[in-house]
Short mmCIF file of C-alpha atoms in Angstrom, two decimals:
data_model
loop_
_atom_site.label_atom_id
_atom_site.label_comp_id
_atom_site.label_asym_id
_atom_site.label_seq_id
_atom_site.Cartn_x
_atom_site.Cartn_y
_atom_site.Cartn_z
CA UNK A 1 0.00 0.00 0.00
CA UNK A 2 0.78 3.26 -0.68
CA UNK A 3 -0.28 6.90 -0.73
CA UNK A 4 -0.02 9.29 -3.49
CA UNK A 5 -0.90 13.37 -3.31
CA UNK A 6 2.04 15.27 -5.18
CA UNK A 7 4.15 12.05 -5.71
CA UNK A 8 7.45 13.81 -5.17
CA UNK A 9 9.41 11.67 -3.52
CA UNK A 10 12.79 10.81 -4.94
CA UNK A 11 12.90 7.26 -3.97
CA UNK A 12 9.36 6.08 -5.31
CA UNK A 13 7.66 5.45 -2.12
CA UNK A 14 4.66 7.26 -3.14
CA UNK A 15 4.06 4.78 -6.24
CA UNK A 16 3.72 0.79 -5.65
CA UNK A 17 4.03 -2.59 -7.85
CA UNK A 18 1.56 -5.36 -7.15
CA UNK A 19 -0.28 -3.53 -4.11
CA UNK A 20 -2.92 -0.27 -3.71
CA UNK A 21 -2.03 3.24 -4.63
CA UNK A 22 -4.60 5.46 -2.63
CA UNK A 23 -4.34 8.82 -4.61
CA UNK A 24 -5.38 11.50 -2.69
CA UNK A 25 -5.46 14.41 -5.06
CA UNK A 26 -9.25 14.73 -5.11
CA UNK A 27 -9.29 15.48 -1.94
CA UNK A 28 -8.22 19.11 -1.84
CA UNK A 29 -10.97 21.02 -0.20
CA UNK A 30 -9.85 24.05 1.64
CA UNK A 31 -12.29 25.49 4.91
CA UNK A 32 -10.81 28.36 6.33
CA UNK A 33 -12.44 29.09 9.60
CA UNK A 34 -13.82 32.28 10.79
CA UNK A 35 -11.14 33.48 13.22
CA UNK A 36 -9.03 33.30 10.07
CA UNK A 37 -6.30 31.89 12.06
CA UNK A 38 -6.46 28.51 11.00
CA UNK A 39 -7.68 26.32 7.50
CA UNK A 40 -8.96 23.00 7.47
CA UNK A 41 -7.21 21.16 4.21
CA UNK A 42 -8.07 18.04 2.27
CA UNK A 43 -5.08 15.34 2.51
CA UNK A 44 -4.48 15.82 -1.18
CA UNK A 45 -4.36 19.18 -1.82
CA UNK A 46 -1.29 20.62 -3.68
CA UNK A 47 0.64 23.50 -2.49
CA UNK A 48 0.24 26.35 -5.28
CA UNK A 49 -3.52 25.80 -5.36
CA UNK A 50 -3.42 25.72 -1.15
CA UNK A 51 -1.70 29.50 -1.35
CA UNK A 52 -3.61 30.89 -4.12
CA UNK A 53 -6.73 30.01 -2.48
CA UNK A 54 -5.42 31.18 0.87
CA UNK A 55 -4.32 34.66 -1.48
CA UNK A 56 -7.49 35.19 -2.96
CA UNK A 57 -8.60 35.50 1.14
CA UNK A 58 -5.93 37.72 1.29
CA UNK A 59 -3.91 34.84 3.93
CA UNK A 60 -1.22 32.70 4.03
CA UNK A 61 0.80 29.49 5.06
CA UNK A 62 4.18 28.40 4.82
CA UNK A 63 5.10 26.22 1.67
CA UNK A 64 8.18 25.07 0.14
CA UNK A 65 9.93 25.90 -3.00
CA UNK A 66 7.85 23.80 -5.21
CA UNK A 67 4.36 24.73 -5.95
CA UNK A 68 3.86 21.02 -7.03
CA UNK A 69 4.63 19.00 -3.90
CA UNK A 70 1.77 17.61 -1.91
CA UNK A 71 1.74 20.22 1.25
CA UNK A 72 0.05 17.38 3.68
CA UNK A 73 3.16 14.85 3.05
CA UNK A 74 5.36 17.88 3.04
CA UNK A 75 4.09 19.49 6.30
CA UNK A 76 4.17 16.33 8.45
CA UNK A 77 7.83 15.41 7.15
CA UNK A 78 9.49 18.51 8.18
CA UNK A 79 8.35 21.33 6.14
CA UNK A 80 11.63 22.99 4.92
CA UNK A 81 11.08 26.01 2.33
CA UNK A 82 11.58 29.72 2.48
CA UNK A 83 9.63 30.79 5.48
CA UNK A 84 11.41 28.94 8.53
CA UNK A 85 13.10 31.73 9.42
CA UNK A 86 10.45 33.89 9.68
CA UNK A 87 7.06 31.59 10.34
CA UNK A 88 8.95 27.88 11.69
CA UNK A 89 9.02 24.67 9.84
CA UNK A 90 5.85 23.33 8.07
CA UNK A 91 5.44 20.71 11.26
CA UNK A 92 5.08 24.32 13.13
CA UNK A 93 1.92 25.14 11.58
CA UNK A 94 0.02 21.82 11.93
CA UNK A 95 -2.77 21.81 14.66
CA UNK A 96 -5.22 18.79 14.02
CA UNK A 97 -5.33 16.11 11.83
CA UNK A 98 -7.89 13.38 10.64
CA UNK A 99 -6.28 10.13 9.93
CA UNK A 100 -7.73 6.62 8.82
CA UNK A 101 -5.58 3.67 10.12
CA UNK A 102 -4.69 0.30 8.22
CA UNK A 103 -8.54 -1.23 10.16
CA UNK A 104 -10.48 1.63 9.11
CA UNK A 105 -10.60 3.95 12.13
CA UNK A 106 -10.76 7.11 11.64
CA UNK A 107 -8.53 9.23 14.61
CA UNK A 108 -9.07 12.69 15.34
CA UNK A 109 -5.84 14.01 16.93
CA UNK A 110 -7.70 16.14 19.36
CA UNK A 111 -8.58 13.08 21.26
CA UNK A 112 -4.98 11.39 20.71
CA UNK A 113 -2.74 14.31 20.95
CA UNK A 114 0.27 11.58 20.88
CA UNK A 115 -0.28 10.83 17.48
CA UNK A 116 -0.50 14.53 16.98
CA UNK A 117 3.25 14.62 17.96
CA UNK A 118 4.16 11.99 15.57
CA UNK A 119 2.65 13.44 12.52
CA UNK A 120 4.16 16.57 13.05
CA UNK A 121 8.00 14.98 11.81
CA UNK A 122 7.57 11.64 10.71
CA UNK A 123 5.65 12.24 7.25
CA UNK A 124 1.46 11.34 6.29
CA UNK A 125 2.11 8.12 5.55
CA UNK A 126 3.62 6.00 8.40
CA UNK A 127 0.50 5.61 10.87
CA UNK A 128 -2.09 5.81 8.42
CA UNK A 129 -3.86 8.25 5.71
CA UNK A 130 -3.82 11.72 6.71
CA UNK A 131 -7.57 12.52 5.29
CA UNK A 132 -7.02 15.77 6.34
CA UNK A 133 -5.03 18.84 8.12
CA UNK A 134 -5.90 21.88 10.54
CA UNK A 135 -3.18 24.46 10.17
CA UNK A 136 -2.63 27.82 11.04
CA UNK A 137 -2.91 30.79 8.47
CA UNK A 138 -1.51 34.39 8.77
CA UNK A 139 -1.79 37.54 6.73
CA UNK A 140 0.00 37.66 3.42
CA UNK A 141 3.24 39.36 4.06
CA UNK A 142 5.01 41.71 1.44
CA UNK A 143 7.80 39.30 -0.05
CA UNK A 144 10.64 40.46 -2.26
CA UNK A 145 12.05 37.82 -4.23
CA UNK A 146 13.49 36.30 -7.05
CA UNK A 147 16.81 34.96 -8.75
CA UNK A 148 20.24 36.25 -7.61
CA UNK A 149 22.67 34.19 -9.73
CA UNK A 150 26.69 34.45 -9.94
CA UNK A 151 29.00 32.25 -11.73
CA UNK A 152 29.42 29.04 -10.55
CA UNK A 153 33.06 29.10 -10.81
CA UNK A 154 32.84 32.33 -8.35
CA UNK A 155 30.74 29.80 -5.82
CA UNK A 156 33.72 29.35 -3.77
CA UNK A 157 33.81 33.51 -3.27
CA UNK A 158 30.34 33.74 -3.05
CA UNK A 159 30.27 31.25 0.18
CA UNK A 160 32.84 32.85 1.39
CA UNK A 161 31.14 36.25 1.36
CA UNK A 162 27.60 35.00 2.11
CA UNK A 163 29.12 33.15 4.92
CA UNK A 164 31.19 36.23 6.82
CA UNK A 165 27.81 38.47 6.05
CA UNK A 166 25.29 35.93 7.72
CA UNK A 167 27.59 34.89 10.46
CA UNK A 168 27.07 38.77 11.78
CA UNK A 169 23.79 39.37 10.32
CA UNK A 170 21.18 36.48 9.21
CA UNK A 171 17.87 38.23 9.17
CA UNK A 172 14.98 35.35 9.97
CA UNK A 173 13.17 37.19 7.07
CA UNK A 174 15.87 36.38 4.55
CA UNK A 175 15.69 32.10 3.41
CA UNK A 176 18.99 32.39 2.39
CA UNK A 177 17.85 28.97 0.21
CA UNK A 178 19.71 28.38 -2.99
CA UNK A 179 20.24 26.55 -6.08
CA UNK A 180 23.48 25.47 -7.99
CA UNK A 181 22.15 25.14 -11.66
CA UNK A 182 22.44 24.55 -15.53
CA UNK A 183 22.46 27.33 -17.43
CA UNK A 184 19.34 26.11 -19.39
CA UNK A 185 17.69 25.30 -16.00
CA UNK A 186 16.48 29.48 -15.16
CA UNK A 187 14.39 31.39 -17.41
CA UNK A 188 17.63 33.81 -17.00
CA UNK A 189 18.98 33.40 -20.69
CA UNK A 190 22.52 32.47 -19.12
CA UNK A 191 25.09 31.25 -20.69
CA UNK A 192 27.08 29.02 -17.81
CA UNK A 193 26.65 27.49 -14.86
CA UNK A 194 25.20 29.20 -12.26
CA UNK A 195 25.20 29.48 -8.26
CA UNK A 196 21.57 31.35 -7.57
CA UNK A 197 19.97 32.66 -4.88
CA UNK A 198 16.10 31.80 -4.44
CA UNK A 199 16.03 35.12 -2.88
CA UNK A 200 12.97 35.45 -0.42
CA UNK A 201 12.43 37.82 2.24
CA UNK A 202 9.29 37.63 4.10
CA UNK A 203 8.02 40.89 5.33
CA UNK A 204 5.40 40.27 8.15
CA UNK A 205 5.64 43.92 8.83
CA UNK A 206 5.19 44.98 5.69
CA UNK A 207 8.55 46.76 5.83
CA UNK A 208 11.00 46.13 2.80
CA UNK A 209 12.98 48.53 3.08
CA UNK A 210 15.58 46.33 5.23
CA UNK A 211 15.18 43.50 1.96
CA UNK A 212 16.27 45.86 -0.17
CA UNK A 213 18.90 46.97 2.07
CA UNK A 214 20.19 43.37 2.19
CA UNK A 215 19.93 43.08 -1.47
CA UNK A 216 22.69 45.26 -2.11
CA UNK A 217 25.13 44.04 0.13
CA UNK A 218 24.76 40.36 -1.79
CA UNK A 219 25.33 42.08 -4.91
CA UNK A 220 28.96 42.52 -4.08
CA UNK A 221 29.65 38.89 -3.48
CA UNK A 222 30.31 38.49 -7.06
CA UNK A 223 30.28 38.99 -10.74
CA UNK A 224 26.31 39.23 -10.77
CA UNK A 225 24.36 37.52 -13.81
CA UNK A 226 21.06 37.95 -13.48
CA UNK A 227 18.93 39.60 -10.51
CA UNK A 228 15.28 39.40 -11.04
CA UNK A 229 14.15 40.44 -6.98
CA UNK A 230 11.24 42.44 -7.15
CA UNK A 231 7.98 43.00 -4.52
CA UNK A 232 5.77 39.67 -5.07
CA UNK A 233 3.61 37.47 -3.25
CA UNK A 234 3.50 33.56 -1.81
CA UNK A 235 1.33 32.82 -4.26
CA UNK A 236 3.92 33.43 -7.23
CA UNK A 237 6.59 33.14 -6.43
CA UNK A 238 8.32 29.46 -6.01
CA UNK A 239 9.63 26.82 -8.87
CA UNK A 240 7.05 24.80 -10.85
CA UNK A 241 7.13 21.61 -12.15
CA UNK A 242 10.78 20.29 -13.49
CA UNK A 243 9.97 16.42 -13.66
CA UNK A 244 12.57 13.78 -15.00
CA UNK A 245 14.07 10.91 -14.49
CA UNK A 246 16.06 11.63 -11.56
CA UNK A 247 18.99 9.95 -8.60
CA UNK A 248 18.84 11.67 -5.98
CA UNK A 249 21.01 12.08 -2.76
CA UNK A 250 21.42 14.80 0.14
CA UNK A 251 23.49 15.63 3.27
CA UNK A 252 23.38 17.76 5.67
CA UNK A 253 26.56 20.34 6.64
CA UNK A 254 26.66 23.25 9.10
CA UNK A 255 27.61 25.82 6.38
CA UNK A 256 27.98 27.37 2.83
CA UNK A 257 31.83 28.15 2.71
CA UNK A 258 35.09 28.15 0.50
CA UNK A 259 35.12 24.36 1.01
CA UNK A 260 31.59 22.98 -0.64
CA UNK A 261 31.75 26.37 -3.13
CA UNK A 262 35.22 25.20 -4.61
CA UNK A 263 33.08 21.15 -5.10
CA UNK A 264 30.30 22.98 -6.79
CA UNK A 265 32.96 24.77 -9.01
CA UNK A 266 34.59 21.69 -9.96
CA UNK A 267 31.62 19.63 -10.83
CA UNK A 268 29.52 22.11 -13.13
CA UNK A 269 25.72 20.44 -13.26
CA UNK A 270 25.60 17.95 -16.46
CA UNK A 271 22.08 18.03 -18.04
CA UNK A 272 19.24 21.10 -18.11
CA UNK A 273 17.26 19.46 -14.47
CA UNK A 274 20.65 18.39 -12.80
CA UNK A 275 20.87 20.48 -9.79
CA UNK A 276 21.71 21.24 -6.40
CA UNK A 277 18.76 22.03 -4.28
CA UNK A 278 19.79 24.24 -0.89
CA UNK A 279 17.56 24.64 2.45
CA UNK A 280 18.97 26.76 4.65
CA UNK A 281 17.65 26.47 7.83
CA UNK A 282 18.01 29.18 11.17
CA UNK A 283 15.99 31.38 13.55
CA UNK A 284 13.82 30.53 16.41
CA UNK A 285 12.71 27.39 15.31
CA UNK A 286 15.71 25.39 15.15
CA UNK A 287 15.82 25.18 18.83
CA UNK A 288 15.51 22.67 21.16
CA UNK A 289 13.10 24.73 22.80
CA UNK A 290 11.08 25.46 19.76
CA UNK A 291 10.56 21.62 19.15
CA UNK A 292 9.44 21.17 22.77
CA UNK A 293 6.87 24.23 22.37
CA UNK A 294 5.16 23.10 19.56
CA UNK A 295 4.75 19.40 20.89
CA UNK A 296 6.40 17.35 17.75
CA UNK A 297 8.84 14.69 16.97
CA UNK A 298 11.27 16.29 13.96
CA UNK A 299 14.69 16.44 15.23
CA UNK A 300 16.19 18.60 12.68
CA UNK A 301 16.30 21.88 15.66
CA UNK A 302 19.48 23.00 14.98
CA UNK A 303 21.03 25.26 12.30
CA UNK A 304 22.08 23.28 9.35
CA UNK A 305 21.98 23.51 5.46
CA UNK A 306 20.35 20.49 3.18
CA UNK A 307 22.15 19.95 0.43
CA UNK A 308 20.10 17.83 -2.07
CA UNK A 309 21.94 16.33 -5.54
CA UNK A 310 19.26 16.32 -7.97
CA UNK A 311 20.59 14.38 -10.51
CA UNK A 312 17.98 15.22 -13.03
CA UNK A 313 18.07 15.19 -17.10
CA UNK A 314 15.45 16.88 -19.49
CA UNK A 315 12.20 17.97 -18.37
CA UNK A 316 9.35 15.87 -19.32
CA UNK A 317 11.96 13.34 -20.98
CA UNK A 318 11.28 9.63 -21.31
CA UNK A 319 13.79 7.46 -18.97
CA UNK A 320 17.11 8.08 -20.95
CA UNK A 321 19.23 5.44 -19.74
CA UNK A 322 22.79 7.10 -20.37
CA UNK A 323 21.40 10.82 -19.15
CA UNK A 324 20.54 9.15 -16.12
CA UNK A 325 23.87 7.06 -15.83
CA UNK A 326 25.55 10.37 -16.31
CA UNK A 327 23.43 12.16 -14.00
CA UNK A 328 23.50 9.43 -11.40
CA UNK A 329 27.30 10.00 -11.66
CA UNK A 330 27.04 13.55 -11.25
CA UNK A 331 25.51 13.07 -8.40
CA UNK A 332 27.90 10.15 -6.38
CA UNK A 333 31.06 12.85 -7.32
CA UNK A 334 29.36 15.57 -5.26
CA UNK A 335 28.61 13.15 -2.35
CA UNK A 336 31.76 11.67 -1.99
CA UNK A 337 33.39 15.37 -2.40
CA UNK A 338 31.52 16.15 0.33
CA UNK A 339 31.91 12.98 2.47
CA UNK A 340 36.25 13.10 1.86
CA UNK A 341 36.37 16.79 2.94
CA UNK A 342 34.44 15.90 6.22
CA UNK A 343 31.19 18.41 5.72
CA UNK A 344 28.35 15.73 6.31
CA UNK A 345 26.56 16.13 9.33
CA UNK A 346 25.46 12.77 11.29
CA UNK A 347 21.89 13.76 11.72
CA UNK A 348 19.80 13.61 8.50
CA UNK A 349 16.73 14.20 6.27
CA UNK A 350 14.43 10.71 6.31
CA UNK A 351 12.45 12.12 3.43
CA UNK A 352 15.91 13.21 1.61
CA UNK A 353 17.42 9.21 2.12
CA UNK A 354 16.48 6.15 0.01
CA UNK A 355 14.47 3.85 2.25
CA UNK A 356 17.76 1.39 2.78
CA UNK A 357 19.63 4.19 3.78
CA UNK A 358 17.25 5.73 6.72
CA UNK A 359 18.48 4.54 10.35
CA UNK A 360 15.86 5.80 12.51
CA UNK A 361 18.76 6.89 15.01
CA UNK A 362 20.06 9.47 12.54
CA UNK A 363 16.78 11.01 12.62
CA UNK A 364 15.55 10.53 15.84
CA UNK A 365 16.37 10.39 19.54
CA UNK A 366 16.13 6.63 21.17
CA UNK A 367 13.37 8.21 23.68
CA UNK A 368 11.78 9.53 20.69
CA UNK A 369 11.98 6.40 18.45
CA UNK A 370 10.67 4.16 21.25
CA UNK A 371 7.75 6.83 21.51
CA UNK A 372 6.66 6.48 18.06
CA UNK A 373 7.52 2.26 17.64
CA UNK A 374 4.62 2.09 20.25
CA UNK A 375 2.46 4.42 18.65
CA UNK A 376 3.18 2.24 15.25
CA UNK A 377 1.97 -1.34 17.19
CA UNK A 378 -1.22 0.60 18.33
CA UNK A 379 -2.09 1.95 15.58
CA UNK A 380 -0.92 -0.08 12.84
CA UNK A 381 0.35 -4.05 14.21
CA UNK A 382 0.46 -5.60 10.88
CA UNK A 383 2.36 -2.90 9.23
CA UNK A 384 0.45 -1.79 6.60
CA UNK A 385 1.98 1.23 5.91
CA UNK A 386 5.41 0.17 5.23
CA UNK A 387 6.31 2.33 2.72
CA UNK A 388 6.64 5.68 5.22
CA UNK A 389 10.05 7.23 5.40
CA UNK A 390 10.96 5.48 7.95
CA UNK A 391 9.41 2.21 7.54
CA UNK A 392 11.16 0.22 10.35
CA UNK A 393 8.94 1.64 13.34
CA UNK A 394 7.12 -1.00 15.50
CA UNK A 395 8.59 -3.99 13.70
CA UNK A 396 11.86 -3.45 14.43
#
């Protein structure tokens, strides 16, 4: 069994062979309620459509950089994306749930509030089918965004600048997420490989004046090749669709510097969707204290930077068995770059790892892994949702 809304993720496990694919995309009603603090979501609904229908009420919820993705899956599995700085994780902004279990009960998380805490980190598909979300909403903030793109074989400059800058001054408005990328990749008309910027600054105050203040002092990090930053809203602004065959692989570090800038330089993306997708991830949220607030299981509350290897070919390409080969190897230079220099990080991404790869203990605690193995023999003994990313709780 397994369950489908946006069917991103990299390693297949929201597809399966010889079992039951429960596609959830027809579920995407959206109730917001009449406080206009929170929205009650269908389990399928896709994040664009959730923030243009929140826009049109002139609200808004954290998302992340795909419009695409399916926000239920992506909410309960962390919720990385431009806002954590300013608004928290997209675990932060989940307050009820409605989920059907492998026998057929249907669980409202006000009356279990410990399944509550393991939704909120351990993805929509590991206890049973999230039918549907509660989550909070806030006004639409004034966001200035857009591409900032240098060369890539500046990247090792550009860390080195971005890094000395943020170390003394990391606005939470500012993502400070990034992309290392083909020239054919942007709609920038460049040339050569690129290191940009998915410039985002969320302005809850409706202030941007300190954006564009910010702006300029990035500009001087390099030679610049494109800037396209302008006033624009949640609703537009993000990537869209860029599907291919893809082999994928991430780590975590603690920074952008010389070190992983000089890797990028050296191994220039090889097809139009080969990429390097980067979260970076700081302000109140990644605390220890933050986690304990909000009542969840994601472990990922410290500051850190996902680095995911996209290794992608042509977009809407048939399976191109020596693109992929060459993407595939792409992507296993990067890693092992990483790995010799010493940058990885222990703790990692369970949606970011192939299923064979994800050791619960990387991801979670031992008091929080025992937690949620009992929670998986109550409420699903037989293990029928396997296919979660981390698919080892309760039968280990």
């Amino acid at each position: 069994m397994a369950v489908r809304s946006g069917g991103h993720d990299f390693f297949g496990r929201s597809l399966t062979a010889d079992g039951i694919l429960l596609d959830m995309r027809r579920m995407k009603t959206v109730s917001i309620a009449s406080h206009r603090a929170s929205v009650r979501v269908g389990g399928g609904i896709i994040a664009g459509d959730l923030q243009e229908e929140l826009d049109r009420h002139g609200l808004f919820t954290p998302t992340g950089q795909s419009k695409t993705v399916g926000y239920v899956s992506w909410a309960c599995g962390g919720g990385y994306g431009f806002y954590v700085g300013s608004y928290g994780f997209g675990v932060d902004q989940i307050l009820e749930a409605k989920v059907v279990t492998a026998s057929g009960t249907v669980i409202d998380t006000r009356e279990d509030e410990e399944l509550l805490w393991a939704l909120r980190g351990t993805g929509a598909g590991t206890f049973g089918v999230v039918t549907e979300l509660t989550v909070k909403v806030y006004p639409v903030p004034k966001l200035y965004a857009g591409y900032l793109a240098f060369p890539l074989s500046e990247a090792a400059a550009v860390f080195d600048g971005f890094q000395k800058l943020v170390t003394t001054d990391f606005p939470d408005e500012f993502s400070g997420d990034a992309l290392v990328a083909h020239p054919d990749m942007l709609p920038l008309g460049l040339s050569e490989p690129c290191f940009a910027f998915l410039w985002c600054w969320a302005a809850r105050n409706g202030n941007l004046e300190p954006a564009k203040g910010f702006l300029r002092r990035m500009t001087v990090l390099g030679k610049v090749l494109a800037n396209t930053v302008e006033e624009t809203s949640p609703a537009v602004y993000g990537v869209g669709d860029s599907s291919s065959p893809t082999f994928f692989r991430s780590v975590n570090i603690q920074q952008l510097d010389a070190n992983i800038g000089t890797i990028f330089a050296q191994h220039s993306p090889v097809h139009p969707l080969s990429a390097v997708i980067i979260h970076n991830n700081h302000g109140p949220s990644v605390g220890d204290e933050h986690r304990d607030a909000v009542n969840c299981c994601f472990a990922n509350r410290f500051p850190h930077i996902i680095l995911g290897f996209h290794g992608g070919t042509y977009c809407g390409a048939a399976s191109n068995t020596t693109a992929l080969h060459e993407a595939r190897d792409w992507v296993e230079r990067l890693k092992e770059e990483a790995d010799k220099k010493g940058l990885a990080l222990t703790k990692r991404f369970p949606s970011f790892c192939p299923p064979e790869e994800v050791n619960p203990l990387q991801c979670f605690n031992q008091q929080t892994l025992e937690r949620l193995e009992s929670l998986k023999r109550r409420t699903d003994p037989s293990n029928r949702f396997h296919g979660g990313i981390c698919r080892d709780f309760g039968v280990m």
